PDB file of N, CA and C in Angstrom:
ATOM      1  N   MET A   1      21.825   4.762   6.579  1.00  0.00           N
ATOM      2  CA  MET A   1      20.463   4.522   6.118  1.00  0.00           C
ATOM      3  C   MET A   1      20.241   3.008   6.073  1.00  0.00           C
ATOM      4  N   PRO A   2      19.267   2.514   6.831  1.00  0.00           N
ATOM      5  CA  PRO A   2      18.972   1.071   6.819  1.00  0.00           C
ATOM      6  C   PRO A   2      18.495   0.614   5.448  1.00  0.00           C
ATOM      7  N   SER A   3      18.907  -0.593   5.073  1.00  0.00           N
ATOM      8  CA  SER A   3      18.440  -1.156   3.811  1.00  0.00           C
ATOM      9  C   SER A   3      18.367  -2.671   3.928  1.00  0.00           C
ATOM     10  N   LYS A   4      17.661  -3.263   2.978  1.00  0.00           N
ATOM     11  CA  LYS A   4      17.468  -4.707   2.988  1.00  0.00           C
ATOM     12  C   LYS A   4      17.234  -5.186   1.558  1.00  0.00           C
ATOM     13  N   SER A   5      17.941  -6.236   1.148  1.00  0.00           N
ATOM     14  CA  SER A   5      17.716  -6.846  -0.158  1.00  0.00           C
ATOM     15  C   SER A   5      16.655  -7.920  -0.017  1.00  0.00           C
ATOM     16  N   VAL A   6      15.645  -7.859  -0.880  1.00  0.00           N
ATOM     17  CA  VAL A   6      14.550  -8.835  -0.819  1.00  0.00           C
ATOM     18  C   VAL A   6      14.203  -9.315  -2.218  1.00  0.00           C
ATOM     19  N   THR A   7      13.554 -10.471  -2.266  1.00  0.00           N
ATOM     20  CA  THR A   7      13.118 -11.063  -3.527  1.00  0.00           C
ATOM     21  C   THR A   7      11.638 -10.776  -3.722  1.00  0.00           C
ATOM     22  N   VAL A   8      11.274 -10.335  -4.919  1.00  0.00           N
ATOM     23  CA  VAL A   8       9.878 -10.025  -5.237  1.00  0.00           C
ATOM     24  C   VAL A   8       9.066 -11.321  -5.206  1.00  0.00           C
ATOM     25  N   GLY A   9       8.019 -11.342  -4.386  1.00  0.00           N
ATOM     26  CA  GLY A   9       7.224 -12.551  -4.208  1.00  0.00           C
ATOM     27  C   GLY A   9       5.974 -12.619  -5.066  1.00  0.00           C
ATOM     28  N   SER A  10       5.470 -11.489  -5.528  1.00  0.00           N
ATOM     29  CA  SER A  10       4.248 -11.504  -6.332  1.00  0.00           C
ATOM     30  C   SER A  10       4.470 -12.253  -7.636  1.00  0.00           C
ATOM     31  N   ALA A  11       3.525 -13.110  -7.971  1.00  0.00           N
ATOM     32  CA  ALA A  11       3.663 -13.995  -9.132  1.00  0.00           C
ATOM     33  C   ALA A  11       3.906 -13.248 -10.442  1.00  0.00           C
ATOM     34  N   VAL A  12       3.359 -12.066 -10.582  1.00  0.00           N
ATOM     35  CA  VAL A  12       3.550 -11.302 -11.816  1.00  0.00           C
ATOM     36  C   VAL A  12       4.410 -10.064 -11.590  1.00  0.00           C
ATOM     37  N   GLY A  13       5.121 -10.023 -10.482  1.00  0.00           N
ATOM     38  CA  GLY A  13       6.023  -8.912 -10.198  1.00  0.00           C
ATOM     39  C   GLY A  13       5.321  -7.709  -9.595  1.00  0.00           C
ATOM     40  N   LEU A  14       6.025  -6.601  -9.597  1.00  0.00           N
ATOM     41  CA  LEU A  14       5.489  -5.381  -8.987  1.00  0.00           C
ATOM     42  C   LEU A  14       4.689  -4.582 -10.013  1.00  0.00           C
ATOM     43  N   HIS A  15       3.524  -5.122 -10.381  1.00  0.00           N
ATOM     44  CA  HIS A  15       2.627  -4.431 -11.309  1.00  0.00           C
ATOM     45  C   HIS A  15       1.617  -3.623 -10.505  1.00  0.00           C
ATOM     46  N   ALA A  16       0.502  -3.254 -11.075  1.00  0.00           N
ATOM     47  CA  ALA A  16      -0.433  -2.296 -10.481  1.00  0.00           C
ATOM     48  C   ALA A  16      -0.936  -2.666  -9.083  1.00  0.00           C
ATOM     49  N   ARG A  17      -1.472  -3.866  -8.911  1.00  0.00           N
ATOM     50  CA  ARG A  17      -2.049  -4.215  -7.603  1.00  0.00           C
ATOM     51  C   ARG A  17      -1.003  -4.245  -6.493  1.00  0.00           C
ATOM     52  N   PRO A  18       0.098  -5.006  -6.639  1.00  0.00           N
ATOM     53  CA  PRO A  18       1.108  -4.995  -5.576  1.00  0.00           C
ATOM     54  C   PRO A  18       1.712  -3.603  -5.354  1.00  0.00           C
ATOM     55  N   ALA A  19       1.942  -2.859  -6.429  1.00  0.00           N
ATOM     56  CA  ALA A  19       2.516  -1.522  -6.297  1.00  0.00           C
ATOM     57  C   ALA A  19       1.585  -0.610  -5.507  1.00  0.00           C
ATOM     58  N   ALA A  20       0.288  -0.718  -5.745  1.00  0.00           N
ATOM     59  CA  ALA A  20      -0.677   0.113  -5.014  1.00  0.00           C
ATOM     60  C   ALA A  20      -0.707  -0.240  -3.530  1.00  0.00           C
ATOM     61  N   ILE A  21      -0.645  -1.517  -3.213  1.00  0.00           N
ATOM     62  CA  ILE A  21      -0.650  -1.958  -1.814  1.00  0.00           C
ATOM     63  C   ILE A  21       0.610  -1.462  -1.100  1.00  0.00           C
ATOM     64  N   ILE A  22       1.758  -1.620  -1.760  1.00  0.00           N
ATOM     65  CA  ILE A  22       3.027  -1.183  -1.169  1.00  0.00           C
ATOM     66  C   ILE A  22       3.039   0.340  -1.001  1.00  0.00           C
ATOM     67  N   ALA A  23       2.592   1.068  -2.015  1.00  0.00           N
ATOM     68  CA  ALA A  23       2.592   2.531  -1.953  1.00  0.00           C
ATOM     69  C   ALA A  23       1.673   3.043  -0.849  1.00  0.00           C
ATOM     70  N   GLU A  24       0.521   2.405  -0.693  1.00  0.00           N
ATOM     71  CA  GLU A  24      -0.407   2.820   0.362  1.00  0.00           C
ATOM     72  C   GLU A  24       0.234   2.646   1.734  1.00  0.00           C
ATOM     73  N   LYS A  25       0.856   1.505   1.958  1.00  0.00           N
ATOM     74  CA  LYS A  25       1.510   1.239   3.248  1.00  0.00           C
ATOM     75  C   LYS A  25       2.670   2.209   3.468  1.00  0.00           C
ATOM     76  N   ALA A  26       3.477   2.447   2.433  1.00  0.00           N
ATOM     77  CA  ALA A  26       4.613   3.359   2.561  1.00  0.00           C
ATOM     78  C   ALA A  26       4.134   4.773   2.912  1.00  0.00           C
ATOM     79  N   GLY A  27       3.025   5.187   2.334  1.00  0.00           N
ATOM     80  CA  GLY A  27       2.476   6.505   2.637  1.00  0.00           C
ATOM     81  C   GLY A  27       1.996   6.631   4.070  1.00  0.00           C
ATOM     82  N   GLU A  28       1.547   5.528   4.646  1.00  0.00           N
ATOM     83  CA  GLU A  28       1.056   5.525   6.025  1.00  0.00           C
ATOM     84  C   GLU A  28       2.180   5.560   7.051  1.00  0.00           C
ATOM     85  N   LEU A  29       3.376   5.152   6.659  1.00  0.00           N
ATOM     86  CA  LEU A  29       4.472   4.982   7.616  1.00  0.00           C
ATOM     87  C   LEU A  29       5.076   6.291   8.103  1.00  0.00           C
ATOM     88  N   GLY A  30       4.945   7.356   7.329  1.00  0.00           N
ATOM     89  CA  GLY A  30       5.509   8.636   7.752  1.00  0.00           C
ATOM     90  C   GLY A  30       7.028   8.662   7.717  1.00  0.00           C
ATOM     91  N   SER A  31       7.624   7.805   6.920  1.00  0.00           N
ATOM     92  CA  SER A  31       9.075   7.735   6.785  1.00  0.00           C
ATOM     93  C   SER A  31       9.413   7.577   5.314  1.00  0.00           C
ATOM     94  N   ASP A  32      10.533   8.138   4.899  1.00  0.00           N
ATOM     95  CA  ASP A  32      10.950   7.992   3.501  1.00  0.00           C
ATOM     96  C   ASP A  32      11.490   6.591   3.270  1.00  0.00           C
ATOM     97  N   VAL A  33      10.872   5.867   2.313  1.00  0.00           N
ATOM     98  CA  VAL A  33      11.314   4.522   1.962  1.00  0.00           C
ATOM     99  C   VAL A  33      11.431   4.459   0.449  1.00  0.00           C
ATOM    100  N   THR A  34      12.489   3.813  -0.036  1.00  0.00           N
ATOM    101  CA  THR A  34      12.674   3.654  -1.468  1.00  0.00           C
ATOM    102  C   THR A  34      12.830   2.176  -1.820  1.00  0.00           C
ATOM    103  N   ILE A  35      12.498   1.859  -3.062  1.00  0.00           N
ATOM    104  CA  ILE A  35      12.744   0.526  -3.619  1.00  0.00           C
ATOM    105  C   ILE A  35      13.615   0.765  -4.847  1.00  0.00           C
ATOM    106  N   ASN A  36      14.813   0.240  -4.813  1.00  0.00           N
ATOM    107  CA  ASN A  36      15.787   0.481  -5.895  1.00  0.00           C
ATOM    108  C   ASN A  36      15.903   1.961  -6.229  1.00  0.00           C
ATOM    109  N   GLY A  37      15.831   2.803  -5.206  1.00  0.00           N
ATOM    110  CA  GLY A  37      16.029   4.235  -5.384  1.00  0.00           C
ATOM    111  C   GLY A  37      14.809   5.045  -5.750  1.00  0.00           C
ATOM    112  N   VAL A  38      13.654   4.387  -5.973  1.00  0.00           N
ATOM    113  CA  VAL A  38      12.440   5.149  -6.290  1.00  0.00           C
ATOM    114  C   VAL A  38      11.525   5.216  -5.069  1.00  0.00           C
ATOM    115  N   ASP A  39      10.743   6.257  -5.001  1.00  0.00           N
ATOM    116  CA  ASP A  39       9.838   6.503  -3.875  1.00  0.00           C
ATOM    117  C   ASP A  39       8.816   5.373  -3.738  1.00  0.00           C
ATOM    118  N   ALA A  40       8.851   4.680  -2.592  1.00  0.00           N
ATOM    119  CA  ALA A  40       7.949   3.547  -2.365  1.00  0.00           C
ATOM    120  C   ALA A  40       6.508   3.987  -2.129  1.00  0.00           C
ATOM    121  N   SER A  41       6.270   5.268  -1.917  1.00  0.00           N
ATOM    122  CA  SER A  41       4.896   5.721  -1.716  1.00  0.00           C
ATOM    123  C   SER A  41       4.216   6.096  -3.036  1.00  0.00           C
ATOM    124  N   SER A  42       4.900   5.854  -4.158  1.00  0.00           N
ATOM    125  CA  SER A  42       4.340   6.135  -5.478  1.00  0.00           C
ATOM    126  C   SER A  42       4.201   4.825  -6.260  1.00  0.00           C
ATOM    127  N   SER A  43       2.959   4.397  -6.471  1.00  0.00           N
ATOM    128  CA  SER A  43       2.745   3.143  -7.202  1.00  0.00           C
ATOM    129  C   SER A  43       3.273   3.245  -8.630  1.00  0.00           C
ATOM    130  N   LEU A  44       3.163   4.407  -9.246  1.00  0.00           N
ATOM    131  CA  LEU A  44       3.667   4.590 -10.604  1.00  0.00           C
ATOM    132  C   LEU A  44       5.184   4.392 -10.649  1.00  0.00           C
ATOM    133  N   MET A  45       5.884   4.960  -9.694  1.00  0.00           N
ATOM    134  CA  MET A  45       7.345   4.815  -9.659  1.00  0.00           C
ATOM    135  C   MET A  45       7.737   3.360  -9.413  1.00  0.00           C
ATOM    136  N   ILE A  46       7.005   2.662  -8.563  1.00  0.00           N
ATOM    137  CA  ILE A  46       7.297   1.248  -8.303  1.00  0.00           C
ATOM    138  C   ILE A  46       7.130   0.447  -9.584  1.00  0.00           C
ATOM    139  N   MET A  47       6.064   0.722 -10.334  1.00  0.00           N
ATOM    140  CA  MET A  47       5.819  -0.021 -11.574  1.00  0.00           C
ATOM    141  C   MET A  47       6.887   0.241 -12.623  1.00  0.00           C
ATOM    142  N   THR A  48       7.498   1.435 -12.609  1.00  0.00           N
ATOM    143  CA  THR A  48       8.534   1.735 -13.596  1.00  0.00           C
ATOM    144  C   THR A  48       9.788   0.890 -13.398  1.00  0.00           C
ATOM    145  N   LEU A  49       9.919   0.268 -12.239  1.00  0.00           N
ATOM    146  CA  LEU A  49      11.083  -0.586 -11.990  1.00  0.00           C
ATOM    147  C   LEU A  49      11.072  -1.829 -12.877  1.00  0.00           C
ATOM    148  N   GLY A  50       9.882  -2.287 -13.233  1.00  0.00           N
ATOM    149  CA  GLY A  50       9.770  -3.492 -14.046  1.00  0.00           C
ATOM    150  C   GLY A  50      10.252  -4.734 -13.321  1.00  0.00           C
ATOM    151  N   ALA A  51      10.174  -4.726 -11.998  1.00  0.00           N
ATOM    152  CA  ALA A  51      10.647  -5.859 -11.203  1.00  0.00           C
ATOM    153  C   ALA A  51       9.682  -7.033 -11.323  1.00  0.00           C
ATOM    154  N   GLY A  52      10.208  -8.171 -11.722  1.00  0.00           N
ATOM    155  CA  GLY A  52       9.389  -9.365 -11.896  1.00  0.00           C
ATOM    156  C   GLY A  52       9.538 -10.340 -10.741  1.00  0.00           C
ATOM    157  N   HIS A  53       8.715 -11.365 -10.763  1.00  0.00           N
ATOM    158  CA  HIS A  53       8.761 -12.408  -9.734  1.00  0.00           C
ATOM    159  C   HIS A  53      10.171 -12.991  -9.668  1.00  0.00           C
ATOM    160  N   GLY A  54      10.715 -13.047  -8.458  1.00  0.00           N
ATOM    161  CA  GLY A  54      12.039 -13.622  -8.255  1.00  0.00           C
ATOM    162  C   GLY A  54      13.186 -12.633  -8.390  1.00  0.00           C
ATOM    163  N   ASP A  55      12.907 -11.416  -8.859  1.00  0.00           N
ATOM    164  CA  ASP A  55      13.957 -10.392  -8.940  1.00  0.00           C
ATOM    165  C   ASP A  55      14.319  -9.920  -7.535  1.00  0.00           C
ATOM    166  N   THR A  56      15.554  -9.498  -7.365  1.00  0.00           N
ATOM    167  CA  THR A  56      16.001  -8.950  -6.088  1.00  0.00           C
ATOM    168  C   THR A  56      15.978  -7.428  -6.176  1.00  0.00           C
ATOM    169  N   VAL A  57      15.385  -6.793  -5.165  1.00  0.00           N
ATOM    170  CA  VAL A  57      15.335  -5.333  -5.090  1.00  0.00           C
ATOM    171  C   VAL A  57      15.885  -4.893  -3.739  1.00  0.00           C
ATOM    172  N   GLU A  58      16.302  -3.647  -3.664  1.00  0.00           N
ATOM    173  CA  GLU A  58      16.852  -3.068  -2.443  1.00  0.00           C
ATOM    174  C   GLU A  58      15.843  -2.087  -1.855  1.00  0.00           C
ATOM    175  N   VAL A  59      15.397  -2.374  -0.635  1.00  0.00           N
ATOM    176  CA  VAL A  59      14.487  -1.482   0.082  1.00  0.00           C
ATOM    177  C   VAL A  59      15.330  -0.698   1.084  1.00  0.00           C
ATOM    178  N   ALA A  60      15.236   0.625   1.051  1.00  0.00           N
ATOM    179  CA  ALA A  60      16.027   1.466   1.946  1.00  0.00           C
ATOM    180  C   ALA A  60      15.150   2.582   2.497  1.00  0.00           C
ATOM    181  N   GLY A  61      15.562   3.129   3.630  1.00  0.00           N
ATOM    182  CA  GLY A  61      14.791   4.216   4.219  1.00  0.00           C
ATOM    183  C   GLY A  61      15.441   4.800   5.445  1.00  0.00           C
ATOM    184  N   ASP A  62      14.743   5.743   6.058  1.00  0.00           N
ATOM    185  CA  ASP A  62      15.245   6.433   7.238  1.00  0.00           C
ATOM    186  C   ASP A  62      15.072   5.611   8.514  1.00  0.00           C
ATOM    187  N   ASP A  63      14.134   4.696   8.500  1.00  0.00           N
ATOM    188  CA  ASP A  63      13.742   3.977   9.712  1.00  0.00           C
ATOM    189  C   ASP A  63      13.741   2.468   9.447  1.00  0.00           C
ATOM    190  N   GLN A  64      14.425   1.701  10.290  1.00  0.00           N
ATOM    191  CA  GLN A  64      14.526   0.256  10.087  1.00  0.00           C
ATOM    192  C   GLN A  64      13.160  -0.422  10.103  1.00  0.00           C
ATOM    193  N   ALA A  65      12.263   0.004  10.976  1.00  0.00           N
ATOM    194  CA  ALA A  65      10.927  -0.610  11.053  1.00  0.00           C
ATOM    195  C   ALA A  65      10.157  -0.384   9.744  1.00  0.00           C
ATOM    196  N   ALA A  66      10.283   0.795   9.164  1.00  0.00           N
ATOM    197  CA  ALA A  66       9.611   1.093   7.897  1.00  0.00           C
ATOM    198  C   ALA A  66      10.212   0.251   6.770  1.00  0.00           C
ATOM    199  N   VAL A  67      11.525   0.124   6.740  1.00  0.00           N
ATOM    200  CA  VAL A  67      12.191  -0.706   5.727  1.00  0.00           C
ATOM    201  C   VAL A  67      11.714  -2.142   5.852  1.00  0.00           C
ATOM    202  N   ASP A  68      11.663  -2.653   7.077  1.00  0.00           N
ATOM    203  CA  ASP A  68      11.218  -4.033   7.295  1.00  0.00           C
ATOM    204  C   ASP A  68       9.769  -4.239   6.863  1.00  0.00           C
ATOM    205  N   ALA A  69       8.906  -3.251   7.125  1.00  0.00           N
ATOM    206  CA  ALA A  69       7.487  -3.370   6.769  1.00  0.00           C
ATOM    207  C   ALA A  69       7.311  -3.422   5.243  1.00  0.00           C
ATOM    208  N   ILE A  70       8.011  -2.563   4.528  1.00  0.00           N
ATOM    209  CA  ILE A  70       7.896  -2.549   3.065  1.00  0.00           C
ATOM    210  C   ILE A  70       8.565  -3.786   2.474  1.00  0.00           C
ATOM    211  N   ALA A  71       9.703  -4.177   3.019  1.00  0.00           N
ATOM    212  CA  ALA A  71      10.393  -5.380   2.539  1.00  0.00           C
ATOM    213  C   ALA A  71       9.503  -6.612   2.684  1.00  0.00           C
ATOM    214  N   ALA A  72       8.775  -6.696   3.794  1.00  0.00           N
ATOM    215  CA  ALA A  72       7.877  -7.833   4.013  1.00  0.00           C
ATOM    216  C   ALA A  72       6.774  -7.864   2.960  1.00  0.00           C
ATOM    217  N   LEU A  73       6.252  -6.707   2.578  1.00  0.00           N
ATOM    218  CA  LEU A  73       5.220  -6.646   1.542  1.00  0.00           C
ATOM    219  C   LEU A  73       5.781  -7.062   0.180  1.00  0.00           C
ATOM    220  N   VAL A  74       6.989  -6.599  -0.138  1.00  0.00           N
ATOM    221  CA  VAL A  74       7.600  -6.938  -1.417  1.00  0.00           C
ATOM    222  C   VAL A  74       7.779  -8.461  -1.537  1.00  0.00           C
ATOM    223  N   GLU A  75       8.113  -9.091  -0.433  1.00  0.00           N
ATOM    224  CA  GLU A  75       8.350 -10.556  -0.440  1.00  0.00           C
ATOM    225  C   GLU A  75       7.071 -11.374  -0.547  1.00  0.00           C
ATOM    226  N   GLN A  76       5.926 -10.791  -0.213  1.00  0.00           N
ATOM    227  CA  GLN A  76       4.658 -11.521  -0.253  1.00  0.00           C
ATOM    228  C   GLN A  76       4.112 -11.618  -1.670  1.00  0.00           C
ATOM    229  N   ASP A  77       3.263 -12.637  -1.886  1.00  0.00           N
ATOM    230  CA  ASP A  77       2.535 -12.721  -3.149  1.00  0.00           C
ATOM    231  C   ASP A  77       1.260 -11.913  -2.968  1.00  0.00           C
ATOM    232  N   LEU A  78       1.296 -10.654  -3.358  1.00  0.00           N
ATOM    233  CA  LEU A  78       0.174  -9.738  -3.146  1.00  0.00           C
ATOM    234  C   LEU A  78      -0.933  -9.924  -4.181  1.00  0.00           C
ATOM    235  N   ASP A  79      -0.774 -10.886  -5.064  1.00  0.00           N
ATOM    236  CA  ASP A  79      -1.801 -11.181  -6.060  1.00  0.00           C
ATOM    237  C   ASP A  79      -2.747 -12.270  -5.580  1.00  0.00           C
ATOM    238  N   ALA A  80      -2.410 -12.889  -4.462  1.00  0.00           N
ATOM    239  CA  ALA A  80      -3.199 -14.027  -3.957  1.00  0.00           C
ATOM    240  C   ALA A  80      -4.547 -13.585  -3.448  1.00  0.00           C
TER     241      ALA A  80
END
């Protein structure tokens, strides 16, 4: 299973807005992707991680392209 460690880029961490953006993209990919073991297509599950700015999380999934796409979103400042 492909995986990638990334640093959370959003200034306030993976709260509602970034979690919703990531979950929407994960749902569109048609592949199972997780962030620290929780379903990346669920914004509620992403928020339960409590991941803050600068924290390292593990993105994993069935497809390397899907992992890379979600990892890229996690690294961005989605609050900008």
